PDB file of C-alpha atoms and ligand atoms in Angstrom:
ATOM      1  CA  MET A   1      -0.100 -47.726 102.111  1.00  0.00           C
ATOM      2  CA  PRO A   2       3.028 -45.643 102.698  1.00  0.00           C
ATOM      3  CA  THR A   3       2.231 -41.972 103.338  1.00  0.00           C
ATOM      4  CA  ILE A   4       3.815 -39.138 101.368  1.00  0.00           C
ATOM      5  CA  ASP A   5       5.873 -38.125 104.429  1.00  0.00           C
ATOM      6  CA  GLN A   6       7.088 -41.690 104.941  1.00  0.00           C
ATOM      7  CA  ALA A   7       8.072 -41.951 101.285  1.00  0.00           C
ATOM      8  CA  ARG A   8       9.868 -38.586 101.305  1.00  0.00           C
ATOM      9  CA  ALA A   9      12.355 -39.994 103.837  1.00  0.00           C
ATOM     10  CA  TRP A  10      13.478 -42.724 101.362  1.00  0.00           C
ATOM     11  CA  TYR A  11      14.773 -40.194  98.845  1.00  0.00           C
ATOM     12  CA  PRO A  12      17.620 -37.681  98.952  1.00  0.00           C
ATOM     13  CA  ALA A  13      16.323 -34.164  99.665  1.00  0.00           C
ATOM     14  CA  ASP A  14      18.625 -32.409  97.205  1.00  0.00           C
ATOM     15  CA  ASP A  15      18.707 -34.702  94.165  1.00  0.00           C
ATOM     16  CA  PRO A  16      17.115 -33.089  91.091  1.00  0.00           C
ATOM     17  CA  VAL A  17      17.222 -36.338  89.078  1.00  0.00           C
ATOM     18  CA  HIS A  18      15.918 -39.163  91.278  1.00  0.00           C
ATOM     19  CA  GLY A  19      14.782 -37.114  94.265  1.00  0.00           C
ATOM     20  CA  PHE A  20      11.320 -36.877  95.689  1.00  0.00           C
ATOM     21  CA  ASP A  21      10.033 -34.244  93.246  1.00  0.00           C
ATOM     22  CA  HIS A  22      10.559 -36.809  90.445  1.00  0.00           C
ATOM     23  CA  VAL A  23       8.663 -39.392  92.497  1.00  0.00           C
ATOM     24  CA  LEU A  24       5.765 -36.983  93.065  1.00  0.00           C
ATOM     25  CA  ARG A  25       5.538 -36.209  89.329  1.00  0.00           C
ATOM     26  CA  VAL A  26       5.584 -39.943  88.528  1.00  0.00           C
ATOM     27  CA  LEU A  27       2.923 -40.559  91.189  1.00  0.00           C
ATOM     28  CA  ARG A  28       0.624 -37.838  89.800  1.00  0.00           C
ATOM     29  CA  MET A  29       1.063 -39.005  86.203  1.00  0.00           C
ATOM     30  CA  ALA A  30       0.640 -42.700  87.117  1.00  0.00           C
ATOM     31  CA  GLU A  31      -2.556 -41.942  89.043  1.00  0.00           C
ATOM     32  CA  ARG A  32      -3.878 -39.892  86.125  1.00  0.00           C
ATOM     33  CA  LEU A  33      -3.154 -42.728  83.654  1.00  0.00           C
ATOM     34  CA  GLY A  34      -4.482 -45.300  86.125  1.00  0.00           C
ATOM     35  CA  GLU A  35      -7.728 -43.388  86.504  1.00  0.00           C
ATOM     36  CA  GLU A  36      -8.180 -43.130  82.747  1.00  0.00           C
ATOM     37  CA  LEU A  37      -7.338 -46.803  82.125  1.00  0.00           C
ATOM     38  CA  GLY A  38      -9.127 -48.315  85.132  1.00  0.00           C
ATOM     39  CA  ALA A  39      -6.018 -49.727  86.846  1.00  0.00           C
ATOM     40  CA  ASP A  40      -5.574 -50.860  90.461  1.00  0.00           C
ATOM     41  CA  GLN A  41      -4.744 -47.475  91.989  1.00  0.00           C
ATOM     42  CA  GLU A  42      -3.429 -48.938  95.239  1.00  0.00           C
ATOM     43  CA  VAL A  43      -0.775 -50.952  93.395  1.00  0.00           C
ATOM     44  CA  ILE A  44       0.027 -47.918  91.229  1.00  0.00           C
ATOM     45  CA  ARG A  45       0.421 -45.612  94.229  1.00  0.00           C
ATOM     46  CA  ALA A  46       2.664 -47.970  96.194  1.00  0.00           C
ATOM     47  CA  ALA A  47       4.779 -48.732  93.102  1.00  0.00           C
ATOM     48  CA  ALA A  48       5.218 -45.055  92.221  1.00  0.00           C
ATOM     49  CA  LEU A  49       6.195 -44.086  95.788  1.00  0.00           C
ATOM     50  CA  LEU A  50       8.734 -46.912  96.047  1.00  0.00           C
ATOM     51  CA  HIS A  51      10.075 -47.261  92.491  1.00  0.00           C
ATOM     52  CA  ASP A  52      13.449 -45.484  92.926  1.00  0.00           C
ATOM     53  CA  ALA A  53      13.724 -45.851  96.715  1.00  0.00           C
ATOM     54  CA  ALA A  54      16.981 -47.850  96.724  1.00  0.00           C
ATOM     55  CA  GLY A  55      20.181 -47.314  94.765  1.00  0.00           C
ATOM     56  CA  ALA A  56      19.013 -44.886  92.052  1.00  0.00           C
ATOM     57  CA  VAL A  57      21.662 -42.222  92.679  1.00  0.00           C
ATOM     58  CA  PRO A  58      24.847 -42.869  90.655  1.00  0.00           C
ATOM     59  CA  GLY A  59      27.780 -44.196  92.644  1.00  0.00           C
ATOM     60  CA  PRO A  60      30.132 -47.178  92.705  1.00  0.00           C
ATOM     61  CA  GLU A  61      28.114 -49.914  91.001  1.00  0.00           C
ATOM     62  CA  SER A  62      30.257 -52.952  91.739  1.00  0.00           C
ATOM     63  CA  GLY A  63      28.456 -55.550  93.802  1.00  0.00           C
ATOM     64  CA  ARG A  64      25.284 -53.478  94.055  1.00  0.00           C
ATOM     65  CA  PRO A  65      22.069 -54.819  92.580  1.00  0.00           C
ATOM     66  CA  SER A  66      20.593 -52.519  89.959  1.00  0.00           C
ATOM     67  CA  HIS A  67      18.197 -49.934  91.392  1.00  0.00           C
ATOM     68  CA  GLU A  68      15.024 -51.575  90.049  1.00  0.00           C
ATOM     69  CA  GLN A  69      15.976 -54.835  91.805  1.00  0.00           C
ATOM     70  CA  ALA A  70      17.055 -53.085  95.013  1.00  0.00           C
ATOM     71  CA  SER A  71      13.917 -50.914  95.067  1.00  0.00           C
ATOM     72  CA  ALA A  72      11.642 -53.916  94.419  1.00  0.00           C
ATOM     73  CA  THR A  73      13.243 -55.786  97.336  1.00  0.00           C
ATOM     74  CA  PHE A  74      12.891 -52.728  99.571  1.00  0.00           C
ATOM     75  CA  ALA A  75       9.220 -52.357  98.518  1.00  0.00           C
ATOM     76  CA  GLY A  76       8.644 -56.004  99.428  1.00  0.00           C
ATOM     77  CA  GLN A  77       9.958 -55.401 102.953  1.00  0.00           C
ATOM     78  CA  ILE A  78       7.915 -52.234 103.501  1.00  0.00           C
ATOM     79  CA  LEU A  79       4.622 -53.614 102.178  1.00  0.00           C
ATOM     80  CA  SER A  80       5.001 -57.018 103.880  1.00  0.00           C
ATOM     81  CA  GLU A  81       5.513 -55.218 107.194  1.00  0.00           C
ATOM     82  CA  GLU A  82       2.297 -53.318 106.475  1.00  0.00           C
ATOM     83  CA  GLY A  83       0.494 -56.649 106.065  1.00  0.00           C
ATOM     84  CA  TRP A  84       0.035 -56.653 102.266  1.00  0.00           C
ATOM     85  CA  SER A  85      -0.616 -60.137 100.839  1.00  0.00           C
ATOM     86  CA  ALA A  86       2.226 -61.865  98.981  1.00  0.00           C
ATOM     87  CA  GLU A  87       0.264 -61.580  95.745  1.00  0.00           C
ATOM     88  CA  ARG A  88      -0.201 -57.799  96.019  1.00  0.00           C
ATOM     89  CA  VAL A  89       3.409 -57.307  97.118  1.00  0.00           C
ATOM     90  CA  GLU A  90       4.464 -59.167  93.963  1.00  0.00           C
ATOM     91  CA  ALA A  91       2.162 -56.993  91.816  1.00  0.00           C
ATOM     92  CA  VAL A  92       3.970 -53.891  93.115  1.00  0.00           C
ATOM     93  CA  ALA A  93       7.429 -55.507  92.907  1.00  0.00           C
ATOM     94  CA  HIS A  94       6.845 -56.470  89.268  1.00  0.00           C
ATOM     95  CA  CYS A  95       5.951 -52.835  88.404  1.00  0.00           C
ATOM     96  CA  ILE A  96       9.199 -51.680  90.012  1.00  0.00           C
ATOM     97  CA  ARG A  97      11.437 -54.366  88.472  1.00  0.00           C
ATOM     98  CA  ALA A  98      10.059 -53.603  84.980  1.00  0.00           C
ATOM     99  CA  HIS A  99      10.158 -49.781  85.171  1.00  0.00           C
ATOM    100  CA  ARG A 100      13.545 -49.206  83.561  1.00  0.00           C
ATOM    101  CA  PHE A 101      14.211 -48.666  79.859  1.00  0.00           C
ATOM    102  CA  ARG A 102      17.102 -51.089  80.341  1.00  0.00           C
ATOM    103  CA  SER A 103      15.097 -53.578  82.478  1.00  0.00           C
ATOM    104  CA  LEU A 104      15.330 -57.217  81.465  1.00  0.00           C
ATOM    105  CA  GLU A 105      11.781 -57.767  82.704  1.00  0.00           C
ATOM    106  CA  GLU A 106       9.015 -56.481  80.391  1.00  0.00           C
ATOM    107  CA  PRO A 107       6.014 -54.856  82.096  1.00  0.00           C
ATOM    108  CA  SER A 108       3.314 -57.528  81.810  1.00  0.00           C
ATOM    109  CA  THR A 109       0.427 -55.975  83.777  1.00  0.00           C
ATOM    110  CA  LEU A 110      -1.560 -52.774  83.189  1.00  0.00           C
ATOM    111  CA  GLU A 111      -0.163 -51.300  86.421  1.00  0.00           C
ATOM    112  CA  ALA A 112       3.433 -52.062  85.373  1.00  0.00           C
ATOM    113  CA  ARG A 113       2.887 -50.506  81.938  1.00  0.00           C
ATOM    114  CA  ILE A 114       1.471 -47.408  83.611  1.00  0.00           C
ATOM    115  CA  LEU A 115       4.398 -47.034  86.027  1.00  0.00           C
ATOM    116  CA  TYR A 116       6.836 -47.497  83.126  1.00  0.00           C
ATOM    117  CA  ASP A 117       5.048 -44.842  81.059  1.00  0.00           C
ATOM    118  CA  ALA A 118       4.721 -42.347  83.925  1.00  0.00           C
ATOM    119  CA  ASP A 119       8.428 -42.724  84.759  1.00  0.00           C
ATOM    120  CA  LYS A 120       9.477 -42.343  81.118  1.00  0.00           C
ATOM    121  CA  LEU A 121       7.312 -39.254  80.562  1.00  0.00           C
ATOM    122  CA  ASP A 122       9.548 -37.584  83.165  1.00  0.00           C
ATOM    123  CA  VAL A 123      12.608 -37.998  80.897  1.00  0.00           C
ATOM    124  CA  LEU A 124      10.793 -36.321  78.009  1.00  0.00           C
ATOM    125  CA  GLY A 125       9.924 -32.626  77.775  1.00  0.00           C
ATOM    126  CA  ALA A 126      11.364 -29.836  79.912  1.00  0.00           C
ATOM    127  CA  PHE A 127      11.934 -31.971  83.010  1.00  0.00           C
ATOM    128  CA  GLY A 128      13.512 -34.577  80.771  1.00  0.00           C
ATOM    129  CA  VAL A 129      16.096 -32.104  79.520  1.00  0.00           C
ATOM    130  CA  ALA A 130      16.780 -30.800  83.029  1.00  0.00           C
ATOM    131  CA  ARG A 131      17.090 -34.296  84.537  1.00  0.00           C
ATOM    132  CA  THR A 132      19.317 -35.642  81.758  1.00  0.00           C
ATOM    133  CA  ILE A 133      21.750 -32.763  82.206  1.00  0.00           C
ATOM    134  CA  GLY A 134      21.547 -33.241  85.987  1.00  0.00           C
ATOM    135  CA  TYR A 135      22.298 -36.954  85.672  1.00  0.00           C
ATOM    136  CA  ALA A 136      25.335 -36.338  83.457  1.00  0.00           C
ATOM    137  CA  LEU A 137      26.710 -33.860  86.010  1.00  0.00           C
ATOM    138  CA  GLN A 138      26.098 -36.283  88.897  1.00  0.00           C
ATOM    139  CA  ALA A 139      27.881 -39.053  86.995  1.00  0.00           C
ATOM    140  CA  GLY A 140      30.843 -36.775  86.153  1.00  0.00           C
ATOM    141  CA  GLU A 141      30.026 -36.896  82.427  1.00  0.00           C
ATOM    142  CA  PRO A 142      29.953 -33.891  80.058  1.00  0.00           C
ATOM    143  CA  ILE A 143      26.754 -32.288  78.744  1.00  0.00           C
ATOM    144  CA  PHE A 144      27.990 -32.753  75.186  1.00  0.00           C
ATOM    145  CA  ALA A 145      30.732 -34.852  73.621  1.00  0.00           C
ATOM    146  CA  GLU A 146      31.032 -35.762  69.962  1.00  0.00           C
ATOM    147  CA  PRO A 147      29.688 -39.309  69.591  1.00  0.00           C
ATOM    148  CA  SER A 148      31.933 -41.728  67.701  1.00  0.00           C
ATOM    149  CA  PRO A 149      30.626 -43.269  64.447  1.00  0.00           C
ATOM    150  CA  GLN A 150      30.603 -46.637  66.274  1.00  0.00           C
ATOM    151  CA  PHE A 151      28.392 -45.209  69.035  1.00  0.00           C
ATOM    152  CA  ILE A 152      26.002 -43.718  66.489  1.00  0.00           C
ATOM    153  CA  ARG A 153      25.845 -47.070  64.679  1.00  0.00           C
ATOM    154  CA  SER A 154      25.556 -49.457  67.601  1.00  0.00           C
ATOM    155  CA  GLY A 155      25.212 -47.565  70.897  1.00  0.00           C
ATOM    156  CA  GLU A 156      28.565 -49.120  71.955  1.00  0.00           C
ATOM    157  CA  ALA A 157      31.094 -46.507  73.078  1.00  0.00           C
ATOM    158  CA  THR A 158      34.711 -46.708  71.919  1.00  0.00           C
ATOM    159  CA  PRO A 159      37.340 -47.035  74.699  1.00  0.00           C
ATOM    160  CA  GLY A 160      37.525 -43.823  76.709  1.00  0.00           C
ATOM    161  CA  GLU A 161      34.483 -42.267  75.021  1.00  0.00           C
ATOM    162  CA  PRO A 162      32.417 -40.276  77.532  1.00  0.00           C
ATOM    163  CA  HIS A 163      28.698 -40.967  77.937  1.00  0.00           C
ATOM    164  CA  SER A 164      27.529 -37.354  77.673  1.00  0.00           C
ATOM    165  CA  ALA A 165      23.947 -36.164  78.062  1.00  0.00           C
ATOM    166  CA  TYR A 166      23.883 -36.041  74.245  1.00  0.00           C
ATOM    167  CA  HIS A 167      24.972 -39.702  74.123  1.00  0.00           C
ATOM    168  CA  GLU A 168      22.088 -40.536  76.442  1.00  0.00           C
ATOM    169  CA  TYR A 169      19.731 -38.710  74.082  1.00  0.00           C
ATOM    170  CA  LEU A 170      21.000 -40.727  71.110  1.00  0.00           C
ATOM    171  CA  PHE A 171      21.088 -44.052  72.955  1.00  0.00           C
ATOM    172  CA  LYS A 172      17.817 -43.832  74.839  1.00  0.00           C
ATOM    173  CA  LEU A 173      15.823 -40.611  74.974  1.00  0.00           C
ATOM    174  CA  GLN A 174      15.063 -40.251  71.282  1.00  0.00           C
ATOM    175  CA  HIS A 175      13.442 -43.718  71.344  1.00  0.00           C
ATOM    176  CA  VAL A 176      11.470 -43.397  74.572  1.00  0.00           C
ATOM    177  CA  ALA A 177       8.274 -41.848  73.172  1.00  0.00           C
ATOM    178  CA  GLU A 178       7.788 -44.615  70.629  1.00  0.00           C
ATOM    179  CA  ARG A 179       8.272 -47.313  73.294  1.00  0.00           C
ATOM    180  CA  LEU A 180       5.538 -46.158  75.652  1.00  0.00           C
ATOM    181  CA  HIS A 181       2.886 -48.770  76.305  1.00  0.00           C
ATOM    182  CA  THR A 182      -0.410 -46.962  76.887  1.00  0.00           C
ATOM    183  CA  GLU A 183      -2.289 -44.724  74.473  1.00  0.00           C
ATOM    184  CA  PRO A 184      -2.781 -41.678  76.736  1.00  0.00           C
ATOM    185  CA  ALA A 185       0.935 -41.723  77.649  1.00  0.00           C
ATOM    186  CA  ARG A 186       1.868 -41.950  73.954  1.00  0.00           C
ATOM    187  CA  GLN A 187      -0.108 -38.803  73.229  1.00  0.00           C
ATOM    188  CA  ILE A 188       1.599 -36.851  76.022  1.00  0.00           C
ATOM    189  CA  GLY A 189       4.965 -38.377  75.080  1.00  0.00           C
ATOM    190  CA  GLN A 190       4.755 -37.264  71.452  1.00  0.00           C
ATOM    191  CA  ARG A 191       4.271 -33.663  72.538  1.00  0.00           C
ATOM    192  CA  ARG A 192       7.099 -33.776  75.051  1.00  0.00           C
ATOM    193  CA  ALA A 193       9.462 -35.481  72.606  1.00  0.00           C
ATOM    194  CA  VAL A 194       9.277 -32.477  70.269  1.00  0.00           C
ATOM    195  CA  LEU A 195      10.900 -30.202  72.855  1.00  0.00           C
ATOM    196  CA  LEU A 196      13.464 -32.845  73.776  1.00  0.00           C
ATOM    197  CA  ARG A 197      14.529 -33.339  70.152  1.00  0.00           C
ATOM    198  CA  ARG A 198      14.748 -29.590  69.505  1.00  0.00           C
ATOM    199  CA  PHE A 199      16.939 -29.110  72.574  1.00  0.00           C
ATOM    200  CA  PHE A 200      19.441 -31.860  71.761  1.00  0.00           C
ATOM    201  CA  GLU A 201      19.595 -31.063  68.039  1.00  0.00           C
ATOM    202  CA  GLU A 202      20.276 -27.427  68.903  1.00  0.00           C
ATOM    203  CA  LEU A 203      22.909 -28.499  71.449  1.00  0.00           C
ATOM    204  CA  ALA A 204      24.754 -30.533  68.808  1.00  0.00           C
ATOM    205  CA  ALA A 205      24.444 -27.727  66.231  1.00  0.00           C
ATOM    206  CA  GLU A 206      25.871 -25.159  68.654  1.00  0.00           C
ATOM    207  CA  ALA A 207      28.743 -27.483  69.617  1.00  0.00           C
ATOM    208  CA  GLU A 208      29.586 -27.886  65.948  1.00  0.00           C
ATOM    209  CA  ALA A 209      29.344 -24.160  65.240  1.00  0.00           C
ATOM    210  CA  GLY A 210      31.614 -23.435  68.217  1.00  0.00           C
ATOM    211  CA  GLY A 211      34.204 -25.822  66.842  1.00  0.00           C
ATOM    212  CA  GLU A 212      34.527 -23.975  63.516  1.00  0.00           C
TER     213      GLU A 212
HETATM  214 FE1  FE2 B   1      14.268 -45.699  88.126  1.00  0.00          FE
HETATM  215 FE1  FE2 B   2      12.055 -42.970  88.330  1.00  0.00          FE
END
């Protein structure tokens, strides 16, 4: 099992969005859910420590595998070197591949559902607001831009339309709480989603008022 100090070295020290403090929050939440739901805590711990270890920071995307694929591959190398069996490596790799909202692979095991939920709870609530703003700034996108009617309808931006933090709220964040998989995470998620919604609705209202 990777140690906390070993895992810390895989993440940027100064990244408020996908840095190690996010990983530690996901680890704590995943272990709490795993305890409550009787999951395999070893798989949970390894998956949480490794889930964003490769390619999660925004940058030139061309030719790079998506971060859930890159992190799953990296996890496979680390755990195989530690002597984990192929079956348990795959259990961890599946959790990591399926942890994204935009993942093509659905979480099909209890451990994968728990990692997904723990990761998503960190985009709701106060840390969710802070991280979404942080991500927009890292990606060179504005905090708020008026979404086009097409974006509101379909989630498809018009040419040249920025993907602001508010766009991310409309496209993804407002739906996250209802797409959590486990009951205890849903309860926490509903509470956190209230703050998230209030923040982004207020943001849009203030932007509109300022434009009068
Ligand atoms: Fe991720
Ligand atoms: Fe994450």
